[in-house]
Coordinates of C-alpha atoms in Angstrom, one line a residue:
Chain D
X1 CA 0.0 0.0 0.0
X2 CA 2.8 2.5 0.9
X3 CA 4.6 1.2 -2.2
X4 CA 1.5 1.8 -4.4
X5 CA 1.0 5.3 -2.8
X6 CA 4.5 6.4 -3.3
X7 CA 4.1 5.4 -6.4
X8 CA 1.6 7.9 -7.4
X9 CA 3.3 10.2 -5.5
X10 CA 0.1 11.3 -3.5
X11 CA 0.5 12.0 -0.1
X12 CA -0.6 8.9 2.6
X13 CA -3.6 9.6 4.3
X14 CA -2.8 9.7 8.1
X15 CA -5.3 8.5 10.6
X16 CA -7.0 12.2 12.2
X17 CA -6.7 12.6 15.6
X18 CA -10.0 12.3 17.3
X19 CA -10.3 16.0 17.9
X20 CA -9.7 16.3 14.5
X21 CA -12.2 14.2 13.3
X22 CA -14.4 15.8 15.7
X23 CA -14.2 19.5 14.3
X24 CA -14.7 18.3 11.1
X25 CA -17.9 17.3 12.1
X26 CA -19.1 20.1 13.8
X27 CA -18.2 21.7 11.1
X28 CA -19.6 19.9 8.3
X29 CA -23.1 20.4 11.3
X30 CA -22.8 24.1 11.3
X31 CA -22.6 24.1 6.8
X32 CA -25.7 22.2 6.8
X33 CA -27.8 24.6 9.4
X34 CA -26.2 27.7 7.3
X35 CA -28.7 27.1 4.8
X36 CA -31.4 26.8 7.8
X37 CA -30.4 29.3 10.1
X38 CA -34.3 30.0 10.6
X39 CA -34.7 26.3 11.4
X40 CA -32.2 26.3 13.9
X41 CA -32.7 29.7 15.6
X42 CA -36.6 28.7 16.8
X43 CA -35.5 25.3 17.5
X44 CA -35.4 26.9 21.4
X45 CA -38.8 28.2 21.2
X46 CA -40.9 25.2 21.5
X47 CA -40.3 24.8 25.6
X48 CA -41.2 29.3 25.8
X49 CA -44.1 28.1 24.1
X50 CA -44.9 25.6 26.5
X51 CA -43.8 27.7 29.4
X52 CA -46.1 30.4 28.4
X53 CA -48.7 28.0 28.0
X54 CA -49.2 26.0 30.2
X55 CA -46.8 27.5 32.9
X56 CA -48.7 30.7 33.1
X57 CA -52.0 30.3 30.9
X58 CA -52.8 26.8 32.9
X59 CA -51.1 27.7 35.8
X60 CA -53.3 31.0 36.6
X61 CA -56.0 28.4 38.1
X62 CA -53.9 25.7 39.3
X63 CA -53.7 25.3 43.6
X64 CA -50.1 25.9 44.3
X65 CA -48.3 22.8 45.7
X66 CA -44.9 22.2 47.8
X67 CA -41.6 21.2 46.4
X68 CA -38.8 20.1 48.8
X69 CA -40.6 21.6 51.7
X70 CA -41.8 24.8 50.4
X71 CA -44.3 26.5 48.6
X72 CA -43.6 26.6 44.6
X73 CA -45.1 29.0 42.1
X74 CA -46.4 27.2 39.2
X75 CA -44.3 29.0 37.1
X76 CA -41.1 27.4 38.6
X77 CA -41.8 24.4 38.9
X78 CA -43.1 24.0 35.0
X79 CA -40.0 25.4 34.0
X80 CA -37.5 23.2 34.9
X81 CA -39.6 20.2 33.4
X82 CA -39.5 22.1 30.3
X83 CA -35.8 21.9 30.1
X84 CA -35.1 18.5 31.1
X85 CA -38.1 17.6 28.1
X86 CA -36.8 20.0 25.9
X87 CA -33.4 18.7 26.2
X88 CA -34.8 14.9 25.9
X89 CA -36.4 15.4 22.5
X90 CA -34.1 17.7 21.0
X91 CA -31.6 15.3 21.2
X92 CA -33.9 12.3 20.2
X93 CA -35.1 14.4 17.6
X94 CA -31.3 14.2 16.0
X95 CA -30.3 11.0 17.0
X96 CA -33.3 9.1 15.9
X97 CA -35.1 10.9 12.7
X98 CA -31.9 12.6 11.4
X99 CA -29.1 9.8 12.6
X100 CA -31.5 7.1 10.8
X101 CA -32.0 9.2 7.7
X102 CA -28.3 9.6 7.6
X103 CA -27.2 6.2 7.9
X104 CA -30.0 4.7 5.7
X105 CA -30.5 7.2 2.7
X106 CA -28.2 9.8 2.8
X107 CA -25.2 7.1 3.0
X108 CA -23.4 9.7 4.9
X109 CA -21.5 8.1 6.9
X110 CA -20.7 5.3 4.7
X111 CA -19.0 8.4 2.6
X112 CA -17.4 9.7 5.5
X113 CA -15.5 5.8 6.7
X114 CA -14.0 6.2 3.2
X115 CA -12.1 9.9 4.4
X116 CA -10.0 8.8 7.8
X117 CA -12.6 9.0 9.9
X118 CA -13.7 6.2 11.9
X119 CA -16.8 5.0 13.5
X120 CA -16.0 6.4 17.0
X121 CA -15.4 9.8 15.8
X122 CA -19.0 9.8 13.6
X123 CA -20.4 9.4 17.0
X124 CA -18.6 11.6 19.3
X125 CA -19.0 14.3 16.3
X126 CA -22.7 14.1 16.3
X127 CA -23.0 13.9 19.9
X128 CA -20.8 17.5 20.7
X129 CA -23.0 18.9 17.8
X130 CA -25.8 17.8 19.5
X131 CA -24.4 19.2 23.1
X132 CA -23.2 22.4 21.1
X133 CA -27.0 22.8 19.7
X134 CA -28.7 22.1 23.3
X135 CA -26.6 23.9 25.0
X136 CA -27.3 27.4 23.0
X137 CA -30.9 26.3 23.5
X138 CA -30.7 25.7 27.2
X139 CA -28.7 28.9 27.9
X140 CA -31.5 31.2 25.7
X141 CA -34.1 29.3 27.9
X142 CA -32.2 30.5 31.2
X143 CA -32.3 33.4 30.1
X144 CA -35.6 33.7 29.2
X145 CA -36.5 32.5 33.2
X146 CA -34.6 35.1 34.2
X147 CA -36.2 37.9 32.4
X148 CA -39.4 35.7 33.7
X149 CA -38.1 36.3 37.2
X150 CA -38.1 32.5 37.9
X151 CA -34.5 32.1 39.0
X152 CA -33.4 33.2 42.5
X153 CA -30.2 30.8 42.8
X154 CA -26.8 30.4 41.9
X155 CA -27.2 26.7 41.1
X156 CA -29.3 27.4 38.6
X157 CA -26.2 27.9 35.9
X158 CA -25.4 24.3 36.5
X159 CA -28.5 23.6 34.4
X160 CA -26.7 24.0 31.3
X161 CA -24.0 21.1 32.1
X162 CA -27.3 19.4 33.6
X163 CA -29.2 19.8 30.2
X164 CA -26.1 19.0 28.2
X165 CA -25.9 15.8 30.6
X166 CA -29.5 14.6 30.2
X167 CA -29.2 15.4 26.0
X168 CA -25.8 13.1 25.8
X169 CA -27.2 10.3 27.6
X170 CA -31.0 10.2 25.8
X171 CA -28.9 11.1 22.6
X172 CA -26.6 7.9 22.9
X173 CA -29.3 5.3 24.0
X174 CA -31.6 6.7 20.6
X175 CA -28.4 6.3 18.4
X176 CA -28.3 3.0 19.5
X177 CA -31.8 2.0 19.4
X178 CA -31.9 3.8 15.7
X179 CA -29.3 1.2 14.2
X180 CA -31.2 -1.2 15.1
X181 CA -34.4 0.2 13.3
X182 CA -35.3 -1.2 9.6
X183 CA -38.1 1.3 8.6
X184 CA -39.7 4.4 9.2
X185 CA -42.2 2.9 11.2
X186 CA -40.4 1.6 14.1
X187 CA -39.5 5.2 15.1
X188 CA -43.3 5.0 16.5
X189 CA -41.4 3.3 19.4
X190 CA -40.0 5.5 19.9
X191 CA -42.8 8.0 19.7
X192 CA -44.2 5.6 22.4
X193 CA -41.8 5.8 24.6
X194 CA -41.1 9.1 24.5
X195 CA -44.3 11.0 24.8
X196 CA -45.6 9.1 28.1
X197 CA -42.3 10.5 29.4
X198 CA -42.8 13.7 28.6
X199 CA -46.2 14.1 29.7
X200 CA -46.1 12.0 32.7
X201 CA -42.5 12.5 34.2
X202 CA -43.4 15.2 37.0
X203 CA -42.6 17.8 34.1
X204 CA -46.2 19.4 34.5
X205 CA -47.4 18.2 38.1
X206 CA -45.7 16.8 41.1
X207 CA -45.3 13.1 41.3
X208 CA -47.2 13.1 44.7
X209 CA -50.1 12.9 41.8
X210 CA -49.6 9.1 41.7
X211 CA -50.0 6.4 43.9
X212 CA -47.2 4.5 45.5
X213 CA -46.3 1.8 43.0
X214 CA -46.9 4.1 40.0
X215 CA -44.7 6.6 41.7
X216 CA -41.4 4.2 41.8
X217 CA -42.0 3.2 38.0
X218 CA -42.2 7.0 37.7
X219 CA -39.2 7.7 39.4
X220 CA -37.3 5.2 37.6
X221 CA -37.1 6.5 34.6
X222 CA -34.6 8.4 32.8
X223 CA -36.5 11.9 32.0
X224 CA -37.7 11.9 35.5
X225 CA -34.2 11.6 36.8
X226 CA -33.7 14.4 34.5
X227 CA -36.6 16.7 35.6
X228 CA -35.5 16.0 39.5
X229 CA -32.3 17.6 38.5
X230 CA -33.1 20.6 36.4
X231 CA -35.6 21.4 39.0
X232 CA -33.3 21.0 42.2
X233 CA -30.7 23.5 40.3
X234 CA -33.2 26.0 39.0
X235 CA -35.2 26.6 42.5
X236 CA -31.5 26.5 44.4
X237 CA -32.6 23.4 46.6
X238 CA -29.6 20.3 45.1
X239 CA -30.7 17.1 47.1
X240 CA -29.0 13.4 47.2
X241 CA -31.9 12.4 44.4
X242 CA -30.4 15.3 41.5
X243 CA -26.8 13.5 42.4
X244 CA -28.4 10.2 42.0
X245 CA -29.6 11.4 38.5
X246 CA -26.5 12.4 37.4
X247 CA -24.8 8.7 38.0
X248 CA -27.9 7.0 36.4
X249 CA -27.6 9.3 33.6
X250 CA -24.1 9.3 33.0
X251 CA -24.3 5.2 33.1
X252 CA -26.9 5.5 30.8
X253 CA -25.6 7.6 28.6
X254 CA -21.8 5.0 28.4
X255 CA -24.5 1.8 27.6
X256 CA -25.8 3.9 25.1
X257 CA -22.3 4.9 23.7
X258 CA -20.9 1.2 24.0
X259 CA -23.4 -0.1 21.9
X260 CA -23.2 3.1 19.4
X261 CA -20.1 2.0 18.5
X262 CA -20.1 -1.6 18.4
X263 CA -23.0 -1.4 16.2
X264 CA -22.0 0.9 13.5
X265 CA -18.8 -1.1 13.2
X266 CA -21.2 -4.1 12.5
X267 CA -23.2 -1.9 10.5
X268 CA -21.0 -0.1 8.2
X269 CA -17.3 -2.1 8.6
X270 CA -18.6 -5.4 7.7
Chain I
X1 CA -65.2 -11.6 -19.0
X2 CA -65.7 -7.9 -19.9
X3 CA -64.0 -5.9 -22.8
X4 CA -62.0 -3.1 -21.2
X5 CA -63.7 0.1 -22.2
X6 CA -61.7 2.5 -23.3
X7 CA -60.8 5.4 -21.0
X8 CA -63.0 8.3 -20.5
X9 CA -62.9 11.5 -19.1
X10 CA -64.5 11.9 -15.6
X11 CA -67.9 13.7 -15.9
X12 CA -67.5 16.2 -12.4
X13 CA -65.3 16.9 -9.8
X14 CA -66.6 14.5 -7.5
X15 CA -66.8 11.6 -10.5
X16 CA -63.3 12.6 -10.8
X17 CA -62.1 12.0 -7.5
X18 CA -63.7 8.9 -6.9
X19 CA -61.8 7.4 -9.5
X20 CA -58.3 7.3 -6.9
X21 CA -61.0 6.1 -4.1
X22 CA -58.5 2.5 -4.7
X23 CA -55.4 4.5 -4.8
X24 CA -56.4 6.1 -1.4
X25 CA -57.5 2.9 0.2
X26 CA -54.3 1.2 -0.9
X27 CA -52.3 3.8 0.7
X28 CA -54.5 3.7 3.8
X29 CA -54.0 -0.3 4.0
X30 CA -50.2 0.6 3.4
X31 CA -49.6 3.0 6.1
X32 CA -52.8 3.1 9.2
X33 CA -50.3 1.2 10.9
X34 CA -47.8 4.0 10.9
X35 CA -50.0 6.1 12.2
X36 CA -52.0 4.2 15.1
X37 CA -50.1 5.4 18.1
X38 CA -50.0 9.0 17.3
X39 CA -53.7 9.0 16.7
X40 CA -55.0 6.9 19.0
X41 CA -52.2 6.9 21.9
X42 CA -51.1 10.1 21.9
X43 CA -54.3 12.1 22.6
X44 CA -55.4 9.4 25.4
X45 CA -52.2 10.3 27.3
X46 CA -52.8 14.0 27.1
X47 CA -56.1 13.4 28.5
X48 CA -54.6 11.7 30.8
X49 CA -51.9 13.7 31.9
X50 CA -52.9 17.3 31.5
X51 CA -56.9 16.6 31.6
X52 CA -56.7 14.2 34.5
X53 CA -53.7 14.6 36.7
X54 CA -53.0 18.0 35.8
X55 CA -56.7 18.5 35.9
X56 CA -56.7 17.3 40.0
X57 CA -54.5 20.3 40.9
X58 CA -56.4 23.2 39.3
X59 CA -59.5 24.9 40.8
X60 CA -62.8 24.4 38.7
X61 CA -64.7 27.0 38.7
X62 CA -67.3 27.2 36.0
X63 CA -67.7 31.3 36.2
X64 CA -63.3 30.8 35.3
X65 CA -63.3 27.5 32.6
X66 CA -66.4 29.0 30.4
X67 CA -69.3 27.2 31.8
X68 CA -66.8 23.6 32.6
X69 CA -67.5 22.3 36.1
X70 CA -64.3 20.7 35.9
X71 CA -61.1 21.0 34.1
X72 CA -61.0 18.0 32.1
X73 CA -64.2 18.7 30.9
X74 CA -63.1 22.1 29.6
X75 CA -59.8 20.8 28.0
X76 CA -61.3 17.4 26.5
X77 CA -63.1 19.3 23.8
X78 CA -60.1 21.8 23.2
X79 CA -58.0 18.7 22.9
X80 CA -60.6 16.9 20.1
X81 CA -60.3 20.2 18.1
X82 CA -56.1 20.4 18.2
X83 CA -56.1 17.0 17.3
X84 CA -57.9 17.4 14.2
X85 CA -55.6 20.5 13.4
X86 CA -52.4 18.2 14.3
X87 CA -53.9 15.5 11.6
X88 CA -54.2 18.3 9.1
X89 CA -50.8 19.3 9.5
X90 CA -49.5 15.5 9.8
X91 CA -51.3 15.0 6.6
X92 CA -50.7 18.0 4.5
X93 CA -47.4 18.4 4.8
X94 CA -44.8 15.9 4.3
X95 CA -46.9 13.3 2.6
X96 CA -48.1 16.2 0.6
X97 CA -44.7 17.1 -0.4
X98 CA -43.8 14.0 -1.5
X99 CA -46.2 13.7 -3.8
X100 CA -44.9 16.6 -5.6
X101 CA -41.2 16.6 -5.2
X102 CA -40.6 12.8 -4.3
X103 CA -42.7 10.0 -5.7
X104 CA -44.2 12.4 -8.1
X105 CA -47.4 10.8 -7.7
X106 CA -49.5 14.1 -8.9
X107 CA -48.0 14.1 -12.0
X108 CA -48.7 10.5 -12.7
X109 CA -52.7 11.1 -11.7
X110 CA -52.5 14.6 -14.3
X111 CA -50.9 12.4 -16.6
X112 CA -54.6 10.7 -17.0
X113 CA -58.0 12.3 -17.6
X114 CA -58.0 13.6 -14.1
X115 CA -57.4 17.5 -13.4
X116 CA -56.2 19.3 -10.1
X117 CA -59.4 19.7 -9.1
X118 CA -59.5 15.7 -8.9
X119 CA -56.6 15.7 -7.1
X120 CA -57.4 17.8 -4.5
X121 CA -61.2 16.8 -3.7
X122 CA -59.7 13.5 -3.6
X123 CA -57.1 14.5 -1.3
X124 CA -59.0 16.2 1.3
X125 CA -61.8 13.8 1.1
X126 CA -59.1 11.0 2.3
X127 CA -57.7 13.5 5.0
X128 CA -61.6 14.2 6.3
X129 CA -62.2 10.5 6.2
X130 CA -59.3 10.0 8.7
X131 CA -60.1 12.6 10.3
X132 CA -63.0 11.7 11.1
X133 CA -62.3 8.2 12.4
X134 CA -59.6 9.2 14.4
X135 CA -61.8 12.0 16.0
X136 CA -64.4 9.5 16.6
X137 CA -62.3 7.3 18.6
X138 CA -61.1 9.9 20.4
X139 CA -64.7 10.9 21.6
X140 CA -65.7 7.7 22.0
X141 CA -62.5 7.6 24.5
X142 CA -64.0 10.6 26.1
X143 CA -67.6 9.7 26.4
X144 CA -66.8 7.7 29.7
X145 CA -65.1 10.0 31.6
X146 CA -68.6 12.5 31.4
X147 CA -67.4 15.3 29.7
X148 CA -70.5 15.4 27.3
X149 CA -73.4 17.1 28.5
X150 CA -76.2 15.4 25.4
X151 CA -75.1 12.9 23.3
X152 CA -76.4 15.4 20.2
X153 CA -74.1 17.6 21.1
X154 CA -71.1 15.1 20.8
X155 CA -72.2 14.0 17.9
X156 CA -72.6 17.9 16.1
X157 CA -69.0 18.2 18.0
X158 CA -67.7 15.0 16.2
X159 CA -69.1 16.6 12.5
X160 CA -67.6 20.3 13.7
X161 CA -64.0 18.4 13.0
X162 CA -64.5 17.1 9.1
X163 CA -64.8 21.5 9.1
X164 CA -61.9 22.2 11.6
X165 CA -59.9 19.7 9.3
X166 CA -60.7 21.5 6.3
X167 CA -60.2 24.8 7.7
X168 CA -56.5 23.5 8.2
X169 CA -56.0 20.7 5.9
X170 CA -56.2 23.5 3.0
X171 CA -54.1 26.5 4.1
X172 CA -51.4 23.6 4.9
X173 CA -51.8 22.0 1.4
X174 CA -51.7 25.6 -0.1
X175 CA -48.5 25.8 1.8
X176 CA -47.0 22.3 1.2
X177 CA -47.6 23.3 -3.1
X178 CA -45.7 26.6 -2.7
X179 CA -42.9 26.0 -0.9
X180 CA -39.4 25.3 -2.3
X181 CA -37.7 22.6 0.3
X182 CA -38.7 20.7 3.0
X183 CA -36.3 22.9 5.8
X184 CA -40.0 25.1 5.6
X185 CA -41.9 22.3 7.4
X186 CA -40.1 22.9 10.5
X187 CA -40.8 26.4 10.5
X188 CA -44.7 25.8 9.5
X189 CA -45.1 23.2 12.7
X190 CA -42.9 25.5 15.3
X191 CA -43.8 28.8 14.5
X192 CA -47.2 27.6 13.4
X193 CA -49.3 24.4 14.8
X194 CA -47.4 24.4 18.1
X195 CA -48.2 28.3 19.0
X196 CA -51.7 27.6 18.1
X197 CA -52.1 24.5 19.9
X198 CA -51.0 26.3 22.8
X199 CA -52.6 29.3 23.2
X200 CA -55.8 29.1 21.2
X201 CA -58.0 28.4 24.9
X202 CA -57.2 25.2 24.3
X203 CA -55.4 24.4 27.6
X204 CA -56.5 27.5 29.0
X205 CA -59.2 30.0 28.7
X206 CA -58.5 32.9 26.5
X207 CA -59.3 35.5 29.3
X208 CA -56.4 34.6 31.0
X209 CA -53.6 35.9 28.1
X210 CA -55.4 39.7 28.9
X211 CA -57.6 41.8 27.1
X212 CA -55.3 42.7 24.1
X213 CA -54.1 39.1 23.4
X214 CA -57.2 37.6 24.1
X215 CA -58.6 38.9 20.7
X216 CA -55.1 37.8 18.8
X217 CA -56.4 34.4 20.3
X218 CA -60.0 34.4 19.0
X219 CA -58.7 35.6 15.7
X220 CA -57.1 32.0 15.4
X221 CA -58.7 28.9 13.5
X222 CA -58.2 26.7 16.4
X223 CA -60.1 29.1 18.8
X224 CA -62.9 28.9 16.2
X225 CA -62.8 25.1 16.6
X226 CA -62.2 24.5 20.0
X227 CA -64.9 27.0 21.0
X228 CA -67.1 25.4 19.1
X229 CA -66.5 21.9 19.8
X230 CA -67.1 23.1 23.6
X231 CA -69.9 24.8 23.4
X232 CA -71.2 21.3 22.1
X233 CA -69.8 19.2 24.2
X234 CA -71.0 21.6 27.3
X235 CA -74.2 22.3 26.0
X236 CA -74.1 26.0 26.1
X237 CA -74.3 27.2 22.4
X238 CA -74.4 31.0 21.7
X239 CA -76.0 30.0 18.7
X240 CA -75.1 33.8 17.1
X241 CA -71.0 32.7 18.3
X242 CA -71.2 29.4 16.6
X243 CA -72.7 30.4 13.3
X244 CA -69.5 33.3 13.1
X245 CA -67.2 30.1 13.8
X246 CA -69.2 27.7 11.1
X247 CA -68.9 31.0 9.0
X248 CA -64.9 31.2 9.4
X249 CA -63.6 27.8 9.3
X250 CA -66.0 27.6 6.3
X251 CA -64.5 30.8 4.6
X252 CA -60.8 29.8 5.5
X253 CA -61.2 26.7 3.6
X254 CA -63.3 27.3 0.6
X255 CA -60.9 30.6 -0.3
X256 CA -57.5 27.8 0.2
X257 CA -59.1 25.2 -1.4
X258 CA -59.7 27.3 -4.8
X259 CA -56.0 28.8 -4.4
X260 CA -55.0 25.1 -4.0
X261 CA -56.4 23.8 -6.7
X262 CA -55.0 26.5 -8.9
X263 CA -51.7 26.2 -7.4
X264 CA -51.3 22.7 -7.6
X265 CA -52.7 23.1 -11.5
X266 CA -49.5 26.1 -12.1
X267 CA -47.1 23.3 -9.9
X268 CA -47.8 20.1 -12.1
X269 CA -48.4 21.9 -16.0
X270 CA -45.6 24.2 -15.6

């Protein structure tokens, strides 16, 4: 192979190091949105919407309720929920829909194993894309509580890593699930799976609302550990259970990653 | 056996648009499955979550929820209406699109005796029909949790969609013929069906957003519809209010209908 290269006198292609690799993603990330610049500016507004909505339009009649021992405005306790979801299906938004439509149609990827990069950087790439996107969404939506008057603590700039934290993990775990997808139609799993979590997480009303049993399924799952975490750091009260989250979504997050990998070598090396 | 007669030209608009009645029912065998969770799933758990759960923590007070003596009672029907919008869009969109830029399946059904008048009818008749049925489960779902005051009024309130659909179905399609690449859809569903879902008294009543926004509010489609479909379900019909809504929704989709049909005749002979 060297032989044959020096023979044309073309220069051998080194392997990239990964941070390498992994700006060339981003940047090949930010070309695509150039084009949709609109698209990816209101991709924060959904969760204001939703804020707006049912934070203050719903919450104008709803009987206020305690959160770690004190009284909560509606308001700030929607809020939180909001980013946690938002940063759930933003993330499963690209690593589902847009990862599948990638590795199936577009062949991207299969173009991109034939430059030096390899399988481990695809995924890191679109994963700090991902965390670069969420986390310009997260920050505007800070901001946007603050103009709100909703943040009275310091903690509450950890909810950026926090966001960041809950997007990596759901991110990883729906890459992996998506190479194991054969149509369009299996992604209503993932609809299914999905949308109970959002609506039934404790993102819109405390999960006092359910009875015991139902409350432990509740509390075992990943959004909720999410929520529980976003909301701990945004009304300034961190507790053993938002540490707990971060463990259980960081180990989620590696499964998720582990299997990434091993499956797009099996996917697209083989 | 039969001689195949020749083919003939389509004698109205409605002749003409039954003749695809088997190319819509082959699609509809092809994809119901697709679609069974979003249309059947989805808008239980909302009833669940927000109606229900959310519903136990906010004060009902029928002087505050526009006659509703409890809050699931004043969202169900708000939540009947969005869904029929959320079909339109569903519908008239992407699938939509594809037909055009895609599969090119318009130009194969111009290629025949059929005109874009065909096309259309034929189009919306299918999106009605689903419509519809999915609206009809999703009342039937209702019906046991009490939130009908005279089984009349569910039914009108089940008929009140095939016009909420329409009202949406053909501003949507208008859109989905003019645009130039798919990066619009996002924009159309974040800047458009999500805002409306939200703040069109839906969730909440329109009083609530204030005097000034209130009217922005009831200048929306999907206030039309939702109040509407509530003042069936409730039984308290301002007969004067709900002949200005029949009026509107029917306006709003006889004036996008004829621009569809000429826009989609400019799209596919051009």
């Amino acid at each position: 192979m060297a032989l044959f290269n020096a023979a044309l006198g073309a220069t051998v292609a080194r392997p990239l190091r990964g941070s390498e690799a992994a700006r060339l993603l981003l940047w090949r990330n930010v070309m695509v949105y150039r084009r949709a610049w609109l698209v990816f500016i209101t991709g924060f507004l959904e969760p204001v919407f939703y804020l707006l909505s049912i934070g203050i339009g719903v919450g104008a009649m709803v009987v206020g309720f305690e959160y770690a021992g004190r009284p909560v405005d509606y308001r700030e306790f929607v809020a939180p929920g909001m980013i946690a979801a938002s940063a759930m299906n933003g993330s499963l938004l690209d690593a589902t829909f847009n990862f599948f439509f990638k590795l199936k149609y577009n062949k991207l990827y299969d173009q991109m194993l034939a430059t030096p990069l390899r399988t481990v950087d695809i995924a890191i790439g679109e994963i700090l894309w991902n965390q670069l996107r969420s986390g310009i969404y997260v920050t505007a939506f800070l901001l946007i509580m603050v103009a709100m008057d909703l943040v009275h603590s310091w903690w509450a700039v950890l909810v950026v890593p926090a966001a960041l934290l809950i997007g990596t993990a759901f991110g990883a775990v729906g890459m992996a699930l998506t190479t194991y997808m054969s149509s369009w139609q299996d992604f209503e799993k993932i609809t299914l799976a999905m949308m109970p979590m959002f609506l039934f997480s404790a993102t819109f009303f405390p999960v006092t609302a359910y009875p015991g049993w139902l409350r432990w399924i509740v509390e075992l799952t990943p959004l909720y550990r999410g929520v529980v975490l976003c909301r701990d750091l945004t009304l300034g009260v961190p507790s053993w259970g938002a540490l707990v989250s971060v463990v259980y979504l960081l180990a989620f997050g590696a499964v998720g990653l582990v299997v990434v990998r091993r499956r797009l070598d099996k996917l697209l090396l083989t | 056996m039969r001689t195949a007669t020749p083919p003939t030209a389509p004698s109205g608009t409605v002749a003409g648009a039954l003749r695809m009645w088997d190319y819509w029912l082959t699609v509809l065998a092809r994809t119901w499955k697709g679609g069974v969770i979003t249309t059947f799933v989805t808008p239980f758990f909302y009833v669940l979550a927000l109606g229900v759960l959310l519903g136990g923590f906010v004060q009902a007070d029928p002087a505050t929820l526009e006659g509703a003596d409890s809050y699931l009672a004043f969202v169900a029907p708000g939540m009947v209406a969005a869904h029929a919008m959320t079909i339109a869009f569903s519908e008239m969109t992407y699938p939509v699109y594809g037909m055009v830029k895609w599969q090119r399946i318009y130009f194969s059904m111009i290629a025949s005796p059929l005109t874009a008048a065909h096309i259309v009818l034929a189009q919306l008749g299918f999106l009605m029909l689903r419509t519809l049925f999915a609206c009809g489960v999703f009342l039937l779902v209702l019906a046991p949790f009490g939130v009908f005051e005279s089984w009349w009024g569910a039914l009108v309130a089940w008929l009140v969609q095939g016009l909420v659909v329409l009202a949406f179905g053909t501003p949507v399609l208008l859109f989905s013929l003019s645009i130039k690449g798919e990066e619009s859809f996002a924009l159309i569903f974040r800047l458009g069906m999500i805002p409306l879902t939200l703040f069109s008294g839906t969730f909440f009543p329109v009083a609530n957003l204030g005097p000034v926004l209130e009217k922005v509010a009831m200048a929306s489609p999907l206030w039309q519809g939702v109040d509407l479909t509530r003042m069936l379900a409730l039984g308290e019909i301002d007969w004067l209010a709900a002949a200005v809504h029949v009026v509107y929704l029917g306006l709003l989709a006889g004036v996008c209908w004829w621009l569809a049909v000429r826009r989609l005749g400019e799209r596919l002979v051009s």
